[in-house]
Short mmCIF file of C-alpha atoms in Angstrom, two decimals:
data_model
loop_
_atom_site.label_atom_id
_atom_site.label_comp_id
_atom_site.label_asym_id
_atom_site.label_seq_id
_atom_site.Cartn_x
_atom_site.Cartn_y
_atom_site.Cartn_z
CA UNK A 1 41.70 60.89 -66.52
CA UNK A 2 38.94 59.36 -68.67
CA UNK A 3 37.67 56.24 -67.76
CA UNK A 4 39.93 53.28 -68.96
CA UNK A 5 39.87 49.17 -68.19
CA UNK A 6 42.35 47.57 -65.82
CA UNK A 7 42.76 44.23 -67.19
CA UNK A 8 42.69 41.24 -65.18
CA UNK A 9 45.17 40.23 -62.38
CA UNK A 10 46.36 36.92 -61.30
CA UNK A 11 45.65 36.41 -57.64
CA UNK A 12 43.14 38.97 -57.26
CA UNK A 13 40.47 39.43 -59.96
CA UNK A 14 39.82 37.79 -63.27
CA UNK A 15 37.57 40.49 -64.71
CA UNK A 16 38.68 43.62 -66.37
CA UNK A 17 37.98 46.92 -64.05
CA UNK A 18 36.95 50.12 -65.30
CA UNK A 19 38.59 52.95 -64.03
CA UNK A 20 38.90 56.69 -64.12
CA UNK A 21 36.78 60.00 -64.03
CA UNK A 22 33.94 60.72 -66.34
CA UNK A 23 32.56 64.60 -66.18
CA UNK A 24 34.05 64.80 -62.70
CA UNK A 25 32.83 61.44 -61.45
CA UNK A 26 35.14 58.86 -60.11
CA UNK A 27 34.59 55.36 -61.03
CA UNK A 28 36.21 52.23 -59.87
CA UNK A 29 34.02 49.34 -60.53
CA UNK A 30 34.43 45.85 -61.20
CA UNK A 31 33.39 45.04 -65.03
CA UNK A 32 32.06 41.64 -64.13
CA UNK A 33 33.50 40.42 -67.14
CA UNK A 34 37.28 38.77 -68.18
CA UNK A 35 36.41 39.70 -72.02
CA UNK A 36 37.46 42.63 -73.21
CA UNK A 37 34.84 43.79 -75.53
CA UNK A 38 31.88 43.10 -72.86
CA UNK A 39 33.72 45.12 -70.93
CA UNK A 40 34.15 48.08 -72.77
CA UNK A 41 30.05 48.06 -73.30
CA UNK A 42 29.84 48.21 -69.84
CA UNK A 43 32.31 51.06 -69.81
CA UNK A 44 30.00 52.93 -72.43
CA UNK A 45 27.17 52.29 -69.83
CA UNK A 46 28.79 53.94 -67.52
CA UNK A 47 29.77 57.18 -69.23
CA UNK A 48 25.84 57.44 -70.24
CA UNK A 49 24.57 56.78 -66.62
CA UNK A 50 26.96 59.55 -65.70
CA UNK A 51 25.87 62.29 -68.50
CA UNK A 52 22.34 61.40 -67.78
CA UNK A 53 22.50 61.49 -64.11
CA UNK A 54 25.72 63.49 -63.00
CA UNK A 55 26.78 60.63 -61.00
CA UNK A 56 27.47 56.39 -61.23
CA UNK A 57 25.56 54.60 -60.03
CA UNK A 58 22.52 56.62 -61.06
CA UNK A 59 20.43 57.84 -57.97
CA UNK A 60 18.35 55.31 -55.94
CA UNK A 61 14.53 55.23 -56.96
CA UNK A 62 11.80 55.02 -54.35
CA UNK A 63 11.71 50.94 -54.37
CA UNK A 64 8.03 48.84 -55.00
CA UNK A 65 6.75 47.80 -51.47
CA UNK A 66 5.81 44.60 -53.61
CA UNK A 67 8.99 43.86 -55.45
CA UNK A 68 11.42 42.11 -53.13
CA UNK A 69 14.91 43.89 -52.25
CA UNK A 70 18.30 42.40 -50.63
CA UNK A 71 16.97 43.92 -47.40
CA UNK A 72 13.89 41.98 -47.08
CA UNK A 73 15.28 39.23 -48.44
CA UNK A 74 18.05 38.97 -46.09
CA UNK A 75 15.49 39.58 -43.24
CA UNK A 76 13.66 36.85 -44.44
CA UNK A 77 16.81 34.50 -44.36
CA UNK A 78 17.95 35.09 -41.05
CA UNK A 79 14.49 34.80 -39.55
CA UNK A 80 14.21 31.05 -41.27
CA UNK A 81 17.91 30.04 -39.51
CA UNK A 82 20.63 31.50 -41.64
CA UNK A 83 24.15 32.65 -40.79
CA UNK A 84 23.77 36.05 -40.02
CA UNK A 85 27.96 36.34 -39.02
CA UNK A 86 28.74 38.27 -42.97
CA UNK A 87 25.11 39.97 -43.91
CA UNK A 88 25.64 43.12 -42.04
CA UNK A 89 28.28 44.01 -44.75
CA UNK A 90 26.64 42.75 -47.33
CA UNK A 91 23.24 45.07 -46.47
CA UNK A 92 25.73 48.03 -46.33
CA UNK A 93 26.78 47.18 -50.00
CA UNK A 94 22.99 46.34 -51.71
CA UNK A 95 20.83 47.56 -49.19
CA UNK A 96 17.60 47.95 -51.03
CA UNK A 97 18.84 46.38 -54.49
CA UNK A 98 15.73 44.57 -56.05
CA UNK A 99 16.56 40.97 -55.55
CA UNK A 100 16.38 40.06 -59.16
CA UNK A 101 18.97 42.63 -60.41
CA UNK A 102 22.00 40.71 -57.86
CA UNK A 103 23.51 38.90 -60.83
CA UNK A 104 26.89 37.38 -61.33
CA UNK A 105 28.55 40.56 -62.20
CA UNK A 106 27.01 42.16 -59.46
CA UNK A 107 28.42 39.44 -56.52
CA UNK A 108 31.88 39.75 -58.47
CA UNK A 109 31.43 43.58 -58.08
CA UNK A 110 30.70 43.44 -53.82
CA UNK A 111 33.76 40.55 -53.92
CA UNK A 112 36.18 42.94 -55.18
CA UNK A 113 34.65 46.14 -53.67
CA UNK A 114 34.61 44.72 -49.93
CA UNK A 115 37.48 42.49 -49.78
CA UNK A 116 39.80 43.97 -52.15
CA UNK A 117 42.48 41.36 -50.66
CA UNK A 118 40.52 38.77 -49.80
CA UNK A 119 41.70 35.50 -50.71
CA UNK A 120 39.32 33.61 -52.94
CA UNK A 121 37.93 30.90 -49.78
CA UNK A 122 37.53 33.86 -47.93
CA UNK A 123 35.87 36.14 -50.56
CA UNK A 124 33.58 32.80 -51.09
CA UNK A 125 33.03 32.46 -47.23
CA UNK A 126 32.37 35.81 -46.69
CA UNK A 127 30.74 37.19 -49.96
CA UNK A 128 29.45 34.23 -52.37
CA UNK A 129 28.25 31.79 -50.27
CA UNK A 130 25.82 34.38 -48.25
CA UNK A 131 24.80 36.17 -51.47
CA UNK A 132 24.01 33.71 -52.96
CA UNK A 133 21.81 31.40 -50.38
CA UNK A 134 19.93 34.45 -49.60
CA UNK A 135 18.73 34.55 -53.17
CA UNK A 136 18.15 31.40 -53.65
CA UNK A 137 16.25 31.29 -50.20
CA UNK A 138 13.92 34.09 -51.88
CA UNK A 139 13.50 33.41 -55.65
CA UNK A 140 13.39 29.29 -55.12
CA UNK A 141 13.65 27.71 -58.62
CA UNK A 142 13.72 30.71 -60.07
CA UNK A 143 16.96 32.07 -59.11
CA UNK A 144 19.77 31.90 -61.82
CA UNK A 145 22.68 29.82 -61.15
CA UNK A 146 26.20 31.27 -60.08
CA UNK A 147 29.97 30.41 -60.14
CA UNK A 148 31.99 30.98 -57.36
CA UNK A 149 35.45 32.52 -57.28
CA UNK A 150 38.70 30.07 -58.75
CA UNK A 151 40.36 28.48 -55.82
CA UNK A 152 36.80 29.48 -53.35
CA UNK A 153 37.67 25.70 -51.57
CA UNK A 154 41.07 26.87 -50.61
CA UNK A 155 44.09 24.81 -50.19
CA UNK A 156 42.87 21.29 -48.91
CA UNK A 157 45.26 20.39 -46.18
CA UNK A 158 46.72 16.76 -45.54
CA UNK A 159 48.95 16.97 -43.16
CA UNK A 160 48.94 14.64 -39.84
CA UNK A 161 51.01 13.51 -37.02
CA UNK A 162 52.45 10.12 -36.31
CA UNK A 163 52.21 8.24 -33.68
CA UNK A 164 54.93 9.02 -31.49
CA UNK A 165 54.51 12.60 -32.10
CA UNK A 166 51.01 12.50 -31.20
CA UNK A 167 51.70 10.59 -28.36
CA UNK A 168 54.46 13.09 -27.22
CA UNK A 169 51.99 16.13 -27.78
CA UNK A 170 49.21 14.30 -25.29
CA UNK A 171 52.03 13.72 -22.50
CA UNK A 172 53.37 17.11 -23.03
CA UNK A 173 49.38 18.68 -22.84
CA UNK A 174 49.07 16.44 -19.49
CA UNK A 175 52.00 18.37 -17.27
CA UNK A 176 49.99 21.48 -18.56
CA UNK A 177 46.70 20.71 -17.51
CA UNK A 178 44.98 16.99 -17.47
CA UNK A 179 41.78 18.12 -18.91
CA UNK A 180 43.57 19.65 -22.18
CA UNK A 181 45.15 16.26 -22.39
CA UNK A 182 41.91 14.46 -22.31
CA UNK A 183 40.45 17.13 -24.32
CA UNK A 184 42.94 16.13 -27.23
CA UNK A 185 42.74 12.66 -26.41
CA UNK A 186 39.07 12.55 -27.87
CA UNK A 187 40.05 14.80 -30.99
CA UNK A 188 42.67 12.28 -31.77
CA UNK A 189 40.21 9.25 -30.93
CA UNK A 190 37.25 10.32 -32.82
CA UNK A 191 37.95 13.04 -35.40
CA UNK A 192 35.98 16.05 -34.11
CA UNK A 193 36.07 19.14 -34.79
CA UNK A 194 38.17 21.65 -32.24
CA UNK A 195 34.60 23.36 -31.47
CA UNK A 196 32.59 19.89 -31.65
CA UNK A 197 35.22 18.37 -29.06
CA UNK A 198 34.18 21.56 -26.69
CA UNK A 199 30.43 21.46 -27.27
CA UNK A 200 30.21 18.21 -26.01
CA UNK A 201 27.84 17.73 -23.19
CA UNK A 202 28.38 15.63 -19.93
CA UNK A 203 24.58 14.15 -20.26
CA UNK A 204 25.89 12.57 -24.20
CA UNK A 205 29.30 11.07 -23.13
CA UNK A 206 28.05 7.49 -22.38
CA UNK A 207 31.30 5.61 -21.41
CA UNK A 208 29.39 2.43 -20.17
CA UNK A 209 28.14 2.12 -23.64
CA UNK A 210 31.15 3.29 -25.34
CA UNK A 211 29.26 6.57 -27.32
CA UNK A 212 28.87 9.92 -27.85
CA UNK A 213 26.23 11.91 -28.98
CA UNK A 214 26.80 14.84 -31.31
CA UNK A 215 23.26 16.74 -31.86
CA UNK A 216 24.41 19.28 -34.08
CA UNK A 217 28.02 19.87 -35.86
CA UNK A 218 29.47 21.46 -38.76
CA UNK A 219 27.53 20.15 -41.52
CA UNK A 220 24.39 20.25 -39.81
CA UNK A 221 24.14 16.22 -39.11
CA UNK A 222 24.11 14.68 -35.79
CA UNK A 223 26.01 11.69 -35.32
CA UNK A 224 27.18 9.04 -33.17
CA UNK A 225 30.97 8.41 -31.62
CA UNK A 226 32.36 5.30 -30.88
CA UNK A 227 34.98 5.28 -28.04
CA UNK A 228 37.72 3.10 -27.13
CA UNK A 229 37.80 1.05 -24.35
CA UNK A 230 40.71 2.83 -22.84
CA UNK A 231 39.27 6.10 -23.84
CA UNK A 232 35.77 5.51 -22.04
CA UNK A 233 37.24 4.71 -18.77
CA UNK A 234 39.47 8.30 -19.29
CA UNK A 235 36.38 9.69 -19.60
CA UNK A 236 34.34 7.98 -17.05
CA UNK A 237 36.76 8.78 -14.09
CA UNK A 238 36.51 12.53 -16.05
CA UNK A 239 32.82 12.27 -15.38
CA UNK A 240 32.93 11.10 -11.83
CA UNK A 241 35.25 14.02 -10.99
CA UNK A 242 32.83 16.62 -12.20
CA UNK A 243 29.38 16.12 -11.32
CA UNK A 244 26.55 18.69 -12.22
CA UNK A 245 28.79 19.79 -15.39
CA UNK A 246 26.52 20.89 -18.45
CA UNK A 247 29.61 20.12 -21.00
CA UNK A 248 32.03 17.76 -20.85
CA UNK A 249 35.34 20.37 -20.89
CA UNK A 250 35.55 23.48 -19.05
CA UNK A 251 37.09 25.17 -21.85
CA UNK A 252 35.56 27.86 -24.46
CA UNK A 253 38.09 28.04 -27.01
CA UNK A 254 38.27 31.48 -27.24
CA UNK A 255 40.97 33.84 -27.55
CA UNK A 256 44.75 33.18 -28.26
CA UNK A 257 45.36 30.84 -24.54
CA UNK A 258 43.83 27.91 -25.56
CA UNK A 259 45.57 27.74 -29.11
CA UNK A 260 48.73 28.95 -27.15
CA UNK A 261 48.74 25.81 -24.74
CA UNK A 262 48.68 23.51 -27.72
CA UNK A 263 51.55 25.58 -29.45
CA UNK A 264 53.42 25.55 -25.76
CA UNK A 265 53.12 20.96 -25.95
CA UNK A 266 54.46 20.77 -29.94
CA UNK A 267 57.45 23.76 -28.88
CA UNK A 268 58.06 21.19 -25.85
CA UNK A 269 58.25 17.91 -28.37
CA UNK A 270 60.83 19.68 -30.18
CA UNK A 271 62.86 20.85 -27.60
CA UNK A 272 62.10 24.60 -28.14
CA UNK A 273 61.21 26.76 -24.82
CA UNK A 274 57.64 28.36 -24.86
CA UNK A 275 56.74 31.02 -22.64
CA UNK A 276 53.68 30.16 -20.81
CA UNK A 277 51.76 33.11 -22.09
CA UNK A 278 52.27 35.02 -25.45
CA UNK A 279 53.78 38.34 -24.90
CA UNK A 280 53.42 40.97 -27.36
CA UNK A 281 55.26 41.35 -29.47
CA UNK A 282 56.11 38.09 -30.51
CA UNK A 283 57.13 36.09 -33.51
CA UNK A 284 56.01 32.31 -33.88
CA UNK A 285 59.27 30.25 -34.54
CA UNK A 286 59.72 27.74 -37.09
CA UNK A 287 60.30 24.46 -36.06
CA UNK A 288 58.99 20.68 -37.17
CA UNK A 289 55.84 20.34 -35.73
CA UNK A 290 54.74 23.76 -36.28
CA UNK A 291 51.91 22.95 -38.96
CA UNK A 292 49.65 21.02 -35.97
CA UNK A 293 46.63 22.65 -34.96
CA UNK A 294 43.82 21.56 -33.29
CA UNK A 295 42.59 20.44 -36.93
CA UNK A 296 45.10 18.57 -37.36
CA UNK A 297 44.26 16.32 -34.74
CA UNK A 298 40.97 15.44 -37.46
CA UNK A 299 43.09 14.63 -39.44
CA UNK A 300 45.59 12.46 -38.21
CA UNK A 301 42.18 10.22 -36.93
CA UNK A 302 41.37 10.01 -40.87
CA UNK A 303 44.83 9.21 -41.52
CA UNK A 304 45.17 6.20 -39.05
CA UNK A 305 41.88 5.27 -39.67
CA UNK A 306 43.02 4.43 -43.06
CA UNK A 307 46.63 3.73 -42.58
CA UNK A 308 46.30 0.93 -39.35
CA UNK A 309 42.39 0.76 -39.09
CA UNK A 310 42.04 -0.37 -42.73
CA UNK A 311 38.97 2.09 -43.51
CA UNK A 312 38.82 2.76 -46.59
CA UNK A 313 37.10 5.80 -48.29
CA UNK A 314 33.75 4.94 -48.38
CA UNK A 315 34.60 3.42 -44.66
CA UNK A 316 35.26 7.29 -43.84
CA UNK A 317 32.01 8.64 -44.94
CA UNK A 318 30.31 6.00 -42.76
CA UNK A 319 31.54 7.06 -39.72
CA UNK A 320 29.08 10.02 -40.33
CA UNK A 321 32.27 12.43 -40.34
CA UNK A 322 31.99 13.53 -44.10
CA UNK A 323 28.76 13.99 -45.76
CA UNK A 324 30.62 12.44 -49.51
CA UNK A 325 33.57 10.65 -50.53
CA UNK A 326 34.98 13.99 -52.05
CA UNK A 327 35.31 15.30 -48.82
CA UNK A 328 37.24 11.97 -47.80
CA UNK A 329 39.20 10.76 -50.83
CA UNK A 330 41.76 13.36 -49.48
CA UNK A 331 43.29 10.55 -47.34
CA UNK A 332 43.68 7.89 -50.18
CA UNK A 333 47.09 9.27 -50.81
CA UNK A 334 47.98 7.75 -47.00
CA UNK A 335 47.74 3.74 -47.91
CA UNK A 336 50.24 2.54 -50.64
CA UNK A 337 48.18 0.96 -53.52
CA UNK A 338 48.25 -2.46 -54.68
CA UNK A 339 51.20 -1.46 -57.51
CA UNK A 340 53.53 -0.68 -54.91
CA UNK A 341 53.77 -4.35 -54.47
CA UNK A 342 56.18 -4.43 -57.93
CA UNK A 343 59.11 -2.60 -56.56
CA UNK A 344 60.10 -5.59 -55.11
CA UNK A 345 60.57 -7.17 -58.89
CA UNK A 346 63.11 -4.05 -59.64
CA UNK A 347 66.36 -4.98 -60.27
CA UNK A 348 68.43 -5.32 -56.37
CA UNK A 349 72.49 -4.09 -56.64
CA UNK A 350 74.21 -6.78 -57.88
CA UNK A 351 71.57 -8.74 -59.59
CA UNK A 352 70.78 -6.52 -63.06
CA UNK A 353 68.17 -8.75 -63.89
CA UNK A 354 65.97 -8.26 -60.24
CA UNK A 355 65.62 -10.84 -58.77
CA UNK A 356 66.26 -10.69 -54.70
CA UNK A 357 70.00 -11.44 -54.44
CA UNK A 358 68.94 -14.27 -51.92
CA UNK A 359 66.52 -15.72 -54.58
#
């Protein structure tokens, strides 16, 4: 069939896609484009670059040894420090593409082409983000700016525990294994991270002086932890019962056990028998607590912090956990505002005009 645009589709592109075979060459390409009449010039550029060259895209040219490409530029990235977890993918898709020719359309293109289902966080984890420093890493000032995919930040999450379910999780966690317990204890205590709780190393954890160090977390700033009192003597005995330990927890967080143990302590709250380990198949139940991850344990810290410690969102940036109060103003929704204080002026039953009936 001749080559035709797709328009968009909710949910998984916004650009038009051209489609079809031209002269015996299959094409399925993203436009790069959500308006129609861009897109068909691009569909017109196609059908040339196929009668000139028998094929789309047109053959690969012997590139300039002086003219940078996504190869060496990539190279060049990971040698300085950069994530190298999504390039290998990304080389397979522009291998030796001169740098200056990856524009927008051309990122929405490897988007679509390589994760065809990838949600848009993902697509912007995996695909945009990469891309993108890589360039900029390589042209400097000179590289172009780019938008990232609607909805790239995902669905920000609020939810948190209260008290006595948190407090039920931790006793539940403690007839499983002590450690895990304690392990939690200081994710609910100080807002870590699941992999910045387990990277923490015996030499940093200074009970007598109430701290812990953090060299190196998410966002790429060190900080400092404050502990309870109650906390630091947890820890302390911890300490004392495992000398010569490089980290402070035994555990690595990998594979499906350690998220199974916490899933096997928020079954228990609920009443619901867990088997110790997952068999396969098996099918996750629903029940109440059954959004709680080890995340959530961040943010239920936030939460209280704000709710009974009185922080407030500036308070939260402080503590070195967020690097802006965009990241925190997620937990302003937690504290009633000051205009709460009217309902108690609506009108009571029996008393139409509201006052308190006892008034």
């Amino acid at each position: 069939m001749p080559l035709k645009l797709r328009p968009p589709r909710k949910g998984k592109t916004p650009n038009f896609e051209i489609r079809g075979t031209y002269l015996g060459c299959r094409v399925e390409v993203s436009s790069g484009t959500h308006k129609r009449s861009v897109a068909r010039d691009k569909l017109l550029e196609i059908e040339k670059c196929i009668e000139k060259h028998g094929q789309y895209p047109a053959p690969e040219t012997k590139p300039d040894p002086g003219r940078p490409t996504f190869l060496t530029a990539a190279n060049a990235w990971m040698q300085s420090g950069g994530d190298r977890r999504y390039v290998p993918m990304l080389l397979k898709h522009f291998r030796e593409t001169p740098i200056e020719q990856i524009d927008q359309a051309a990122i929405d293109d490897a988007a679509l082409t390589l994760l065809p289902r990838g949600a848009p966080d993902y697509r912007n984890r995996a695909i945009y983000a990469p891309t993108i420093a890589i360039i900029r890493h390589q042209l400097g000032e000179k590289a172009p700016t780019f938008r990232r995919p609607k909805g790239s930040k995902g669905r920000q999450r609020k939810d948190f525990m209260w008290p006595e379910d948190a407090f039920a999780i931790l006793v539940e966690a403690a007839k499983i294994d002590p450690e895990f317990e304690l392990y939690l204890l200081v994710l609910l205590y100080h807002g870590t991270r699941k992999t910045e709780g387990l990277d923490i190393l015996a030499a940093d954890t200074r009970p007598d002086d109430l701290t812990i160090w953090l060299p190196d977390t998410k966002n790429g700033d060190p900080r400092m932890l404050r502990m309870r009192q109650d906390v630091a003597e947890r820890l302390k005995q911890h300490l004392a019962a495992n000398p010569g330990r490089e980290r402070l927890f035994r555990f690595n967080g990998d594979g499906s056990h350690f998220k199974h143990m916490l899933l096997r302590c928020t079954m228990a709250v609920c009443g619901i028998e867990c088997p110790k380990r997952r068999p396969t198949p098996w099918k996750k139940p629903k029940f109440r607590l059954d959004f709680v991850t080890f995340h959530t344990f961040r943010h239920t810290w936030a939460t209280w912090m704000r709710m009974y410690g009185g922080a407030d969102t500036k308070g939260l940036v402080a503590t070195g956990n967020w690097r802006d109060e965009r990241s925190a103003a997620r937990y302003a929704h937690v504290v009633p505002r000051a205009e709460w204080d009217r309902v108690d002026d609506l009108p009571s039953p029996g008393n139409a005009r509201g006052k308190a009936v006892n008034d």
